[in-house]
Structures are given as C-alpha cells and as structure tokens.
GROMACS .gro file of C-alpha atoms in nm:
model
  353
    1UNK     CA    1  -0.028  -0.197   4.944
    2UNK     CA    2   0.209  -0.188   4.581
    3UNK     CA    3   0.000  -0.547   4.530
    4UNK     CA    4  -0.336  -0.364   4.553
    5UNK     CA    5  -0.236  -0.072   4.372
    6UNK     CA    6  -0.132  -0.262   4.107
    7UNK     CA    7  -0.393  -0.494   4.043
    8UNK     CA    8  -0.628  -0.190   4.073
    9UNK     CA    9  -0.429   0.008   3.799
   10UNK     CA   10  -0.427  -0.336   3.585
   11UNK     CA   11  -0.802  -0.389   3.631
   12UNK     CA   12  -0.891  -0.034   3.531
   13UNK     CA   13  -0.651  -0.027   3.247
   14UNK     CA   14  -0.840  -0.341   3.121
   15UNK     CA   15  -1.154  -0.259   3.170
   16UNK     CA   16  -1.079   0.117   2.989
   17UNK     CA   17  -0.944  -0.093   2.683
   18UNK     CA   18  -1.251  -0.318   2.662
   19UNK     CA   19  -1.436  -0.025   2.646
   20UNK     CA   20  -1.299   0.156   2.437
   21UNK     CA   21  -1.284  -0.175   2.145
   22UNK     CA   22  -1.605  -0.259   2.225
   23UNK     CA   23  -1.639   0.094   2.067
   24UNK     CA   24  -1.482   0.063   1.781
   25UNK     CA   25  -1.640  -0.244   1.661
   26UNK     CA   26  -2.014  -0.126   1.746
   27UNK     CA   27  -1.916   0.197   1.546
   28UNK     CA   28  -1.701   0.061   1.255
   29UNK     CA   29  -1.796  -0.329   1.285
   30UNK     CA   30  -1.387  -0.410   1.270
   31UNK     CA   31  -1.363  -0.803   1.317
   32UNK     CA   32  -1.015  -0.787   1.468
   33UNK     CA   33  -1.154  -0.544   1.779
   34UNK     CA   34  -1.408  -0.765   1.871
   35UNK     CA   35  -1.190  -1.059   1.953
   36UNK     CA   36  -0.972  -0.797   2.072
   37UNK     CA   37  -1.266  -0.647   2.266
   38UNK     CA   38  -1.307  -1.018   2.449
   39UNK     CA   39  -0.927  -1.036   2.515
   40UNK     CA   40  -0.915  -0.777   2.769
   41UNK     CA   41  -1.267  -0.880   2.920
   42UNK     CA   42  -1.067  -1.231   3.003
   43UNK     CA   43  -0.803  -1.062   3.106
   44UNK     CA   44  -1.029  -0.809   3.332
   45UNK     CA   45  -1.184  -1.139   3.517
   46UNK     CA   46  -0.792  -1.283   3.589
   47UNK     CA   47  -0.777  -1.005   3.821
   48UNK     CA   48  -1.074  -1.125   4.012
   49UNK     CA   49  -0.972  -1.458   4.026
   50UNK     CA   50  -0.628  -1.393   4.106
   51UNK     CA   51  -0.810  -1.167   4.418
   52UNK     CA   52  -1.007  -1.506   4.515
   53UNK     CA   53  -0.747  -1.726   4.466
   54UNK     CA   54  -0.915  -1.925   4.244
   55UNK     CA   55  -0.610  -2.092   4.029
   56UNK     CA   56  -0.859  -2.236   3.799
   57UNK     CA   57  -1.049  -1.948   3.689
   58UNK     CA   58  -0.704  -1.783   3.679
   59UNK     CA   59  -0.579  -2.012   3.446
   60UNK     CA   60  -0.896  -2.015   3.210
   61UNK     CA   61  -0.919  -1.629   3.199
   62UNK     CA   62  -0.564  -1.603   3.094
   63UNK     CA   63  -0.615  -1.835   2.818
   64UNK     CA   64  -0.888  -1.676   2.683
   65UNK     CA   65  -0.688  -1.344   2.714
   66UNK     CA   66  -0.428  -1.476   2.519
   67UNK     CA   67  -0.702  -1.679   2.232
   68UNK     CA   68  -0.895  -1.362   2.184
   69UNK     CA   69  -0.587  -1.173   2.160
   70UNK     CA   70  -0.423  -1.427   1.878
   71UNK     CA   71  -0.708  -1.457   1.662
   72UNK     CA   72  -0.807  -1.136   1.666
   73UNK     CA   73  -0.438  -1.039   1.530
   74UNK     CA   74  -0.459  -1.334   1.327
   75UNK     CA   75  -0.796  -1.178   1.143
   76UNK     CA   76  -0.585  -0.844   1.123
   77UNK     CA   77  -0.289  -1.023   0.973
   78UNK     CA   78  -0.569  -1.195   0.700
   79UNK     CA   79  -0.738  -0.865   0.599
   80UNK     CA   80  -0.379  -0.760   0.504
   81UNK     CA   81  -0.305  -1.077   0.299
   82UNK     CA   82  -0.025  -1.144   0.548
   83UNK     CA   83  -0.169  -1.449   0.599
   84UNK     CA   84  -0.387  -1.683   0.414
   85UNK     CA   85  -0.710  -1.667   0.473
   86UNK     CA   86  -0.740  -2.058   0.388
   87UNK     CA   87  -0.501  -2.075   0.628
   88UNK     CA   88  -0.699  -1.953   0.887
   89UNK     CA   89  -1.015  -2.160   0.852
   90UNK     CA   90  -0.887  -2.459   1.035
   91UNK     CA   91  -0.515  -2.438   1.109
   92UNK     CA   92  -0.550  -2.123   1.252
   93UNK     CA   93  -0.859  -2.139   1.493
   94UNK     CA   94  -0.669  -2.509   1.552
   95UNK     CA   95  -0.349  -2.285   1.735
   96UNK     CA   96  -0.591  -2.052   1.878
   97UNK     CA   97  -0.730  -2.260   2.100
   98UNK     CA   98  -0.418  -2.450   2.228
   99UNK     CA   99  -0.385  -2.173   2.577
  100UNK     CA  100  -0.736  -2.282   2.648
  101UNK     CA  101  -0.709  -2.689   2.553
  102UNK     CA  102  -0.388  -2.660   2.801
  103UNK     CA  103  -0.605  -2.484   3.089
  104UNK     CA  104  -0.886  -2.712   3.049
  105UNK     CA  105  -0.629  -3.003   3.087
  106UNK     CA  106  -0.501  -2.857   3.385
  107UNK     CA  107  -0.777  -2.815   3.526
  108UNK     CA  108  -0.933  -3.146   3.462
  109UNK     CA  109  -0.660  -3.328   3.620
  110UNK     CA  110  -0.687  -3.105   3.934
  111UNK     CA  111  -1.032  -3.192   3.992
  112UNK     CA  112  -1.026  -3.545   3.909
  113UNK     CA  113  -0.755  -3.516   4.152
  114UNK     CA  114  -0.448  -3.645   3.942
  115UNK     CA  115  -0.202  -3.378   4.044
  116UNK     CA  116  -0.200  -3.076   4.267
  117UNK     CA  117   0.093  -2.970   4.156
  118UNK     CA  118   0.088  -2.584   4.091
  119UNK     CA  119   0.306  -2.599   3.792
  120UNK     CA  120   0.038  -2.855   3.629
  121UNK     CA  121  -0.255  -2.665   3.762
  122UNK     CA  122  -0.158  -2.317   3.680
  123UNK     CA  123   0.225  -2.247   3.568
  124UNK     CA  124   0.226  -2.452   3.260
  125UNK     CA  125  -0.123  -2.325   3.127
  126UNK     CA  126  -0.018  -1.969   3.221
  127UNK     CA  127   0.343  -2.010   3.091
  128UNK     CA  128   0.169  -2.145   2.697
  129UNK     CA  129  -0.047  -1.834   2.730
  130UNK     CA  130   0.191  -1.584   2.763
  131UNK     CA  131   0.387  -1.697   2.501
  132UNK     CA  132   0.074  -1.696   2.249
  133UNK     CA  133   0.098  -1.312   2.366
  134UNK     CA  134   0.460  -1.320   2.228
  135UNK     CA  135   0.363  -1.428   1.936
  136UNK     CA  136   0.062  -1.183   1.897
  137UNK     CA  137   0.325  -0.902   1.948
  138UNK     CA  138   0.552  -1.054   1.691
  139UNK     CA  139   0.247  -1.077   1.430
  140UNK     CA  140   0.118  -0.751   1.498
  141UNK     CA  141   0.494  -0.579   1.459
  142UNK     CA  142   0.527  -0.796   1.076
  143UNK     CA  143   0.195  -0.542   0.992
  144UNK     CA  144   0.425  -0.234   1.023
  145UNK     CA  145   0.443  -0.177   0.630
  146UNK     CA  146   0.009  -0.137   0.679
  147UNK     CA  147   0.029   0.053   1.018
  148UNK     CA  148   0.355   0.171   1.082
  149UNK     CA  149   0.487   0.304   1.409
  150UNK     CA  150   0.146   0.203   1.518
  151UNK     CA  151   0.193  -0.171   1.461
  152UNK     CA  152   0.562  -0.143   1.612
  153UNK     CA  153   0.437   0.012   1.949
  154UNK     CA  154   0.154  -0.211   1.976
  155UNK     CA  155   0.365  -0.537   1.883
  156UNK     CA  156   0.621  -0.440   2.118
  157UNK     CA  157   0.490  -0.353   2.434
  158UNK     CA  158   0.273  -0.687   2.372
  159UNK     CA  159   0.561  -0.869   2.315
  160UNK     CA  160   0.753  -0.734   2.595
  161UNK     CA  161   0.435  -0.790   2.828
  162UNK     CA  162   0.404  -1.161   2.729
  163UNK     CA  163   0.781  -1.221   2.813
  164UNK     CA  164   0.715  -1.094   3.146
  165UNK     CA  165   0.414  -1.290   3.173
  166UNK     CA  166   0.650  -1.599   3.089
  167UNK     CA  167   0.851  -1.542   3.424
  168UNK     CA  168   0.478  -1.579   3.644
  169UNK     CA  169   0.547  -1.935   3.693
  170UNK     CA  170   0.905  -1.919   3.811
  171UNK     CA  171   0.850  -1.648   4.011
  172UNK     CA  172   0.464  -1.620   4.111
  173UNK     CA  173   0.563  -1.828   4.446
  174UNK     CA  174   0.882  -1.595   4.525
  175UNK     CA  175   0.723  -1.411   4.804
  176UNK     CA  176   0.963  -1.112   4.732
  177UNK     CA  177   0.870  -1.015   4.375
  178UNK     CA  178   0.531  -1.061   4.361
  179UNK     CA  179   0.458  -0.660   4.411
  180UNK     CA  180   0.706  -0.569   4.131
  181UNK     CA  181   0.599  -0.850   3.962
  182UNK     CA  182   0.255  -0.715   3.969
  183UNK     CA  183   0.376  -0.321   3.902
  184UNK     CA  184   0.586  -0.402   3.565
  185UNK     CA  185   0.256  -0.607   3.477
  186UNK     CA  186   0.053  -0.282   3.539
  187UNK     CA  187   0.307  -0.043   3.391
  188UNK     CA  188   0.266  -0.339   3.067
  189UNK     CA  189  -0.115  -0.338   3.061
  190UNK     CA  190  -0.168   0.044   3.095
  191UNK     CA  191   0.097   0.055   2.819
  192UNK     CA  192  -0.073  -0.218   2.599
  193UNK     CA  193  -0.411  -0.085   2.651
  194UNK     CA  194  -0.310   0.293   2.543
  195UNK     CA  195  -0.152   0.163   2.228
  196UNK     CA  196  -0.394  -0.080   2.142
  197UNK     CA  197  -0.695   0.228   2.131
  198UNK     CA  198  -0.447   0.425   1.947
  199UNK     CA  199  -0.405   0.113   1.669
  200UNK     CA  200  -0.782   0.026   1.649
  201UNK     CA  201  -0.873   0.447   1.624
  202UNK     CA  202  -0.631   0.473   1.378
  203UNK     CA  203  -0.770   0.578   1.033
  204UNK     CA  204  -0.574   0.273   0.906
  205UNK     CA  205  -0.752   0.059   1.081
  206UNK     CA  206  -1.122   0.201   1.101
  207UNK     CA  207  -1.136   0.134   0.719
  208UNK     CA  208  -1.420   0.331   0.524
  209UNK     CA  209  -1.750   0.460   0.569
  210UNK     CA  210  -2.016   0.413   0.292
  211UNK     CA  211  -2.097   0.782   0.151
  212UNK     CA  212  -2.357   0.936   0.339
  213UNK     CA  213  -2.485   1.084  -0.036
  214UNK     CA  214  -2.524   0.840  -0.339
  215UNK     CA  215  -2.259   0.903  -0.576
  216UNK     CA  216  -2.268   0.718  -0.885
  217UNK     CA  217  -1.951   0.674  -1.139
  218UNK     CA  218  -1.948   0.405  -1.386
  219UNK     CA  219  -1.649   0.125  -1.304
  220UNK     CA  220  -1.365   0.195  -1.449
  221UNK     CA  221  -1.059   0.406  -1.531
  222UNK     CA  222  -1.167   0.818  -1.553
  223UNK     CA  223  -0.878   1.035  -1.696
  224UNK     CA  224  -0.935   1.396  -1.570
  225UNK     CA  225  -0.755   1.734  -1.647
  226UNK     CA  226  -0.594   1.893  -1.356
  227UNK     CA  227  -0.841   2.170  -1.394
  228UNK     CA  228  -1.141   1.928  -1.375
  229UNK     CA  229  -0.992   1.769  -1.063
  230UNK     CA  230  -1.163   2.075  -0.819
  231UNK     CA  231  -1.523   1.947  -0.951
  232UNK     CA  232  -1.440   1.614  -0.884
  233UNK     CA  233  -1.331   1.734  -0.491
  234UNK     CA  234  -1.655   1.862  -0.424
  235UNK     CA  235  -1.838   1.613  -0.567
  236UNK     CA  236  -1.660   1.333  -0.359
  237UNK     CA  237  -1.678   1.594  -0.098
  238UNK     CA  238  -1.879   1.357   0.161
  239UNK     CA  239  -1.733   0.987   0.025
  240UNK     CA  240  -1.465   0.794   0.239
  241UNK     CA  241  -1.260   0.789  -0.153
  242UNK     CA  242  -0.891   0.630  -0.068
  243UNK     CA  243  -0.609   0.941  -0.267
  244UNK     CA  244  -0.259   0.916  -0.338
  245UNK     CA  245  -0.218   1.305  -0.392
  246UNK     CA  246   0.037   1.611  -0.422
  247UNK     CA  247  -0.196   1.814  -0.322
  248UNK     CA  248  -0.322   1.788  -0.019
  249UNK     CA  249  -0.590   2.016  -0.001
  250UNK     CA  250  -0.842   1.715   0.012
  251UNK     CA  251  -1.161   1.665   0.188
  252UNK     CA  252  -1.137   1.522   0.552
  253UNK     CA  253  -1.342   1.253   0.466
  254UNK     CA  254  -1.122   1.116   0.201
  255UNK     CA  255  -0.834   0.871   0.336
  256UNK     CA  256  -0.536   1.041   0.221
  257UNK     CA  257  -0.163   0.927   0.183
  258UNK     CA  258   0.090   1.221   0.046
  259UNK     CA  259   0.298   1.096  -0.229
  260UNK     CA  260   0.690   1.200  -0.162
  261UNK     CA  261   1.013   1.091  -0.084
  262UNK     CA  262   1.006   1.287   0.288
  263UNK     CA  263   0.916   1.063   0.553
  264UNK     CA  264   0.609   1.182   0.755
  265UNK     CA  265   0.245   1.102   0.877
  266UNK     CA  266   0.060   0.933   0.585
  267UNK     CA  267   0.290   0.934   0.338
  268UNK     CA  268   0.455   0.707   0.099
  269UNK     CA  269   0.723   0.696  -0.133
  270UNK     CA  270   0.650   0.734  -0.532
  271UNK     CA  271   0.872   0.456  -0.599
  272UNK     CA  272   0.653   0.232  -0.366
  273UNK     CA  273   0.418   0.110  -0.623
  274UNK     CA  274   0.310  -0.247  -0.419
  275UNK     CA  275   0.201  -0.031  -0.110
  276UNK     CA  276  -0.060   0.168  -0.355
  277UNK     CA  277  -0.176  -0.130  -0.479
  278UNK     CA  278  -0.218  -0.349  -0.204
  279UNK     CA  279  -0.377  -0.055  -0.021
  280UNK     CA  280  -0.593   0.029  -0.324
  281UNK     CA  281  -0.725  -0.377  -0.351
  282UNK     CA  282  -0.809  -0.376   0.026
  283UNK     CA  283  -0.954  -0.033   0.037
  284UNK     CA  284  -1.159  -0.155  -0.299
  285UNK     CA  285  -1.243  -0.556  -0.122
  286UNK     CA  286  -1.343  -0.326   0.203
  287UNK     CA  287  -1.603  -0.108   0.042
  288UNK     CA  288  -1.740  -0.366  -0.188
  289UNK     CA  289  -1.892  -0.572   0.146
  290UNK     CA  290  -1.994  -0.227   0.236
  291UNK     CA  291  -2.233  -0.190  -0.045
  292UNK     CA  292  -2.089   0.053  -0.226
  293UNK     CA  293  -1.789   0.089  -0.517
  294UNK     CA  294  -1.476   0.265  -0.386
  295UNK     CA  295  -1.326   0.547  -0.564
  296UNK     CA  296  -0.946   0.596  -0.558
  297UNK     CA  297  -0.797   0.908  -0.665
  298UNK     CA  298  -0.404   0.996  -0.794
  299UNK     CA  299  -0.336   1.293  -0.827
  300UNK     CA  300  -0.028   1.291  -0.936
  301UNK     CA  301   0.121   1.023  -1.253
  302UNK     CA  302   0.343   1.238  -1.385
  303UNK     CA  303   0.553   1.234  -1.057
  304UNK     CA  304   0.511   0.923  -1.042
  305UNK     CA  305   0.655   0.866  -1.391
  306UNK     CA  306   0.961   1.048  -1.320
  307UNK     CA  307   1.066   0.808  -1.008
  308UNK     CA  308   0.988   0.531  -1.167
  309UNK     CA  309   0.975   0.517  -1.590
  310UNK     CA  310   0.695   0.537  -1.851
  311UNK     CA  311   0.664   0.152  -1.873
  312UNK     CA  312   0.661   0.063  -1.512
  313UNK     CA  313   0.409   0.315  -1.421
  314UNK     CA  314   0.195   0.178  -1.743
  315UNK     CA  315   0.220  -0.153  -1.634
  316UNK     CA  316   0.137  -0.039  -1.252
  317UNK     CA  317  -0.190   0.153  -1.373
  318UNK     CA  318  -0.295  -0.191  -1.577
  319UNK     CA  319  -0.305  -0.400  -1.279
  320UNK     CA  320  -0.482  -0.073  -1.093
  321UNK     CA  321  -0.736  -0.074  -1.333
  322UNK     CA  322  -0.795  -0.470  -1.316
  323UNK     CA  323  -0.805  -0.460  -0.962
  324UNK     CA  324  -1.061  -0.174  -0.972
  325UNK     CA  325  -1.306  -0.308  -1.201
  326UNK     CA  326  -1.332  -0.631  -1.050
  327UNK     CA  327  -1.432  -0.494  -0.724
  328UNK     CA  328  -1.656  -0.228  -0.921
  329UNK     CA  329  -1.487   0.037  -0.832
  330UNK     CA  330  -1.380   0.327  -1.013
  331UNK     CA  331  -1.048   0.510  -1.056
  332UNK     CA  332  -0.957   0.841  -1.132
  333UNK     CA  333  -0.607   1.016  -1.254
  334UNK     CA  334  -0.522   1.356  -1.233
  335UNK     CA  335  -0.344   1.373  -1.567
  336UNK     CA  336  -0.135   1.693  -1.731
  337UNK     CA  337  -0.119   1.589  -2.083
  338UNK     CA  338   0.110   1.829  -2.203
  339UNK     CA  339   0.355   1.652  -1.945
  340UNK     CA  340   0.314   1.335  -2.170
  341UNK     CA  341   0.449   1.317  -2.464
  342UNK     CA  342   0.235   1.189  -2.779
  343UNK     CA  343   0.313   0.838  -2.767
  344UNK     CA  344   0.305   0.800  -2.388
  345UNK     CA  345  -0.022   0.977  -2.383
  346UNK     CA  346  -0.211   0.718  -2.664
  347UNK     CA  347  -0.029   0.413  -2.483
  348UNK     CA  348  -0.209   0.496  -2.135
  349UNK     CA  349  -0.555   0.565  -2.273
  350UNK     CA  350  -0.520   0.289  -2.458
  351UNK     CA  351  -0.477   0.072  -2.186
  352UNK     CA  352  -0.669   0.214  -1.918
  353UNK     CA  353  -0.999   0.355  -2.087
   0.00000   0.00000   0.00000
C-alpha cells in the first residue's frame, strides 16, 4: 500500500512538473525548460517501467531523466557565462550523454546475453545517473549570485534527491526498505518539482518580453534630469526595460532590482557593480535575439557614487555604455547635477555621450 502510494504521488508530481515547463517554454521559449521539460517526461515513464518490471526501460528512462536534467542546467549555467559556451558544444553534450551510453551498454550485454547480473543490467546505469543528478544540483546551487534562494532550493533538494537515488542499487533488493525507499523518493520529487516551477516562473528566469508598442531610442547613453525621469516612465510604460532604481514606483512590466544595502526581494547592493553589469549584458544579449534593443534604466548614480567613488563609478558607466551600444541598446541615467560637482559632471558626459 506505502509502495503504491508512493509511486502514485511520484508519478503525479512528475507529470505536474512536465506540465507546468512545458509551459514555460511554449510561453517564454526558455532553452533550459525544455530539456528540463523532457527530464521529468523520462522520469514520468521510470514509474511505468518500474510498475512492469521492465529493468531495461527502467534503466533508459532514468538516464534520460538525468541527460535532460544536466544539459538543460548546463544551458542555464551558459546563458549566465558560468560556463563556456565553447565549452559546451562538444565537451559538454560529450558528458551529457554518458547516463544513457552506460544504460545502452547495460542493456546490450543483457540481451546479447553476456551478464544477467542486476548490478550490470540496472544498478550501475542507475547508480551513474543519479550522480549526474548530484551534479545538476551542485551546478544549479553555483547560479545563486543570478537566482538566489531560488537556485539554492532548487540545487539542493536535487542534490539531496540524487544522493538518495545513489543508495537504489544497494538497497533496491532489500525487501524491507523498498516502501521508504520509495516515500523519501516521493517526498524528493514533489519537493524537486515545486521548486523547479518556482525557478523556471521566476522573473529571473522568464527573461524579457519584446514591447508590445514600438518604442524607438537611438543607441546609446541618455542623461536625464530627475524631473524628466516621470516622462520617460510612461513612455517605457509597456517595455520589459531592465532598472536599477531608488525609487521604486516603476511600471510592472519593467524588471526591477532596488539598489540598497538592506537585504530583500530583488535587491542588490550599490557596491555590487559586476552584478549590474553582468545582468545588464545578458538582459541586453537577451533582447537583441528578441528583435528589439533593451533599455536599462539607473536611477540612482549619485548613490552609487557615494558607496563607491567618482572614478570607479566613471569607469563602471564606460564599460555600461560599451556593453550597451554593442548590443544596440540604449541606457538611461537619472542624474541630479547639482549633486555633481563641475568637474565630475564634464568628466561623465564626456565619456558617456
């Protein structure tokens, strides 16, 4: 009875989770959930397999589980510039297919009939596929500084749920803990699946929308008075622009991040001047193969001055502003100029207009 309520929890967890990502990538065309998307079909088809008894099917679907899975992280981790995406072209889809390689090789010499020795057939496959989930967990949690808490509880629980898969074939024949074996890997899936829709529907990872309304700036820098700035709002009223702001009365369509030293939802720290960039660059790369120039928005330099000097901040804005026309995009500062003194003031439209 715990055996069949377990595997019927797992199966619906699975099947809620490939619906759900198959979702996301018909609406928002993400890369990553489409992989992702295929992952928990695999996984969805062990359970039938496992049902049947059919150790060869169970061995495939977990392997495809666990090569959606990787990829599909790896893809994340690329779009990030965690890793290369060089890298990936061979090396990569090279690793990713090492849990399926393993379960065709098991099952070749089952049929040929080699070996029928369950660990050959069905532990060792299942054993190299759990630990590619380990690893997925462990590449997913190094994406925290991109998606935060949502990275760490998707990372963990996967890691945590491929460790347990590790244990299937030591203790898959113990008679015993097969039902709890089967409830911790329900309470695991349910627990992967919820976190996983909570990464992909995350505004982090749903990326932008091309502007409903054409809005046309020219590339470049745009220097702005703060009284100016309220035009500007309702004109980007209906565009997907990425703002580092103080303010945060901003349109809901605009992806927002509050600029301060507090620690809460969306927010970063003034002195974190690599996050805005490499946030900025892949918000500018993202909207570019969407057709459209991206528009970022900072609404505050002169607080940004104060945390972290006149000749930092210049020298961030420069590589801003290189980054922003070589993606044709356009970038706008909010800037109080009787904040600045003289100097300052000729120094940053000099390099930035």
């Amino acid at each position: 009875m715990v055996l069949l309520l377990g595997q019927s929890l797992s199966l619906s967890a699975k099947i809620v989770g490939a619906l759900f990502l198959a979702y996301t990538y018909w609406k928002h065309k993400r890369e990553p959930a489409l992989y992702w998307f295929l992952s928990w079909v695999a996984a969805a088809s062990s359970i039938f397999a496992d049902i049947s008894r059919n150790i060869y099917i169970l061995s495939l679907s977990g392997a495809f589980w666990a090569t959606f899975l990787f990829y599909g992280t790896l893809i994340l981790l690329e779009e990030n510039e965690i890793v290369s995406g060089k890298i990936r072209g061979w090396c990569w889809k090279t690793l990713s297919a090492i849990p399926v390689a393993t379960s065709l090789y098991g099952i070749l010499i089952g049929v040929i009939g080699y070996s029928s020795d369950w660990f050959a057939l069905l532990g060792l496959p299942y054993a190299v596929s759990a630990l590619f989930i380990v690893v997925s967990g462990l590449m997913i949690l190094s994406a925290r500084e991109f998606y935060n808490n949502k990275a760490l509880y998707l990372g963990g629980i996967l890691f945590v749920y491929g460790l347990h898969q590790l244990d299937f074939p030591i203790l898959r024949l113990v008679e015993w803990f097969a039902p709890i074996g089967f409830a911790l890997g329900s309470i695991f899936t349910v627990l992967s699946a919820y976190f996983m829709i909570k990464f992909v529907f995350a505004e982090e990872f749903i990326r932008v929308e091309k502007p409903s309304v054409e809005i046309y700036f020219k590339p470049g820098v745009m220097i702005i008075k703060p009284l100016e700035y309220t035009t500007i709002k309702e004109k980007l009223e209906k565009v997907s622009a990425l703002a580092f702001v103080r303010d945060l009365k901003a349109p809901k369509t605009w992806n927002t991040f509050f600029v301060s030293t507090t620690e809460v939802r969306n927010s970063v720290s003034p002195t974190n001047l690599a996050f805005i960039i490499d946030t900025s660059v892949r918000y500018l790369k993202e909207a570019k193969n969407k057709g459209f120039g991206g528009v970022i928005i900072i609404d505050c330099p002169e607080y940004l001055k104060a945390y972290n000097g006149f000749e930092s901040l210049a020298k961030f804005f420069a590589s801003l502003k290189d980054f922003t026309i070589s993606y044709e995009g356009t970038l706008i500062l909010v800037i109080e100029e009787k904040a600045w003194d003289e100097r300052e003031l000729q120094i940053l439209k000099r390099i930035l207009v």
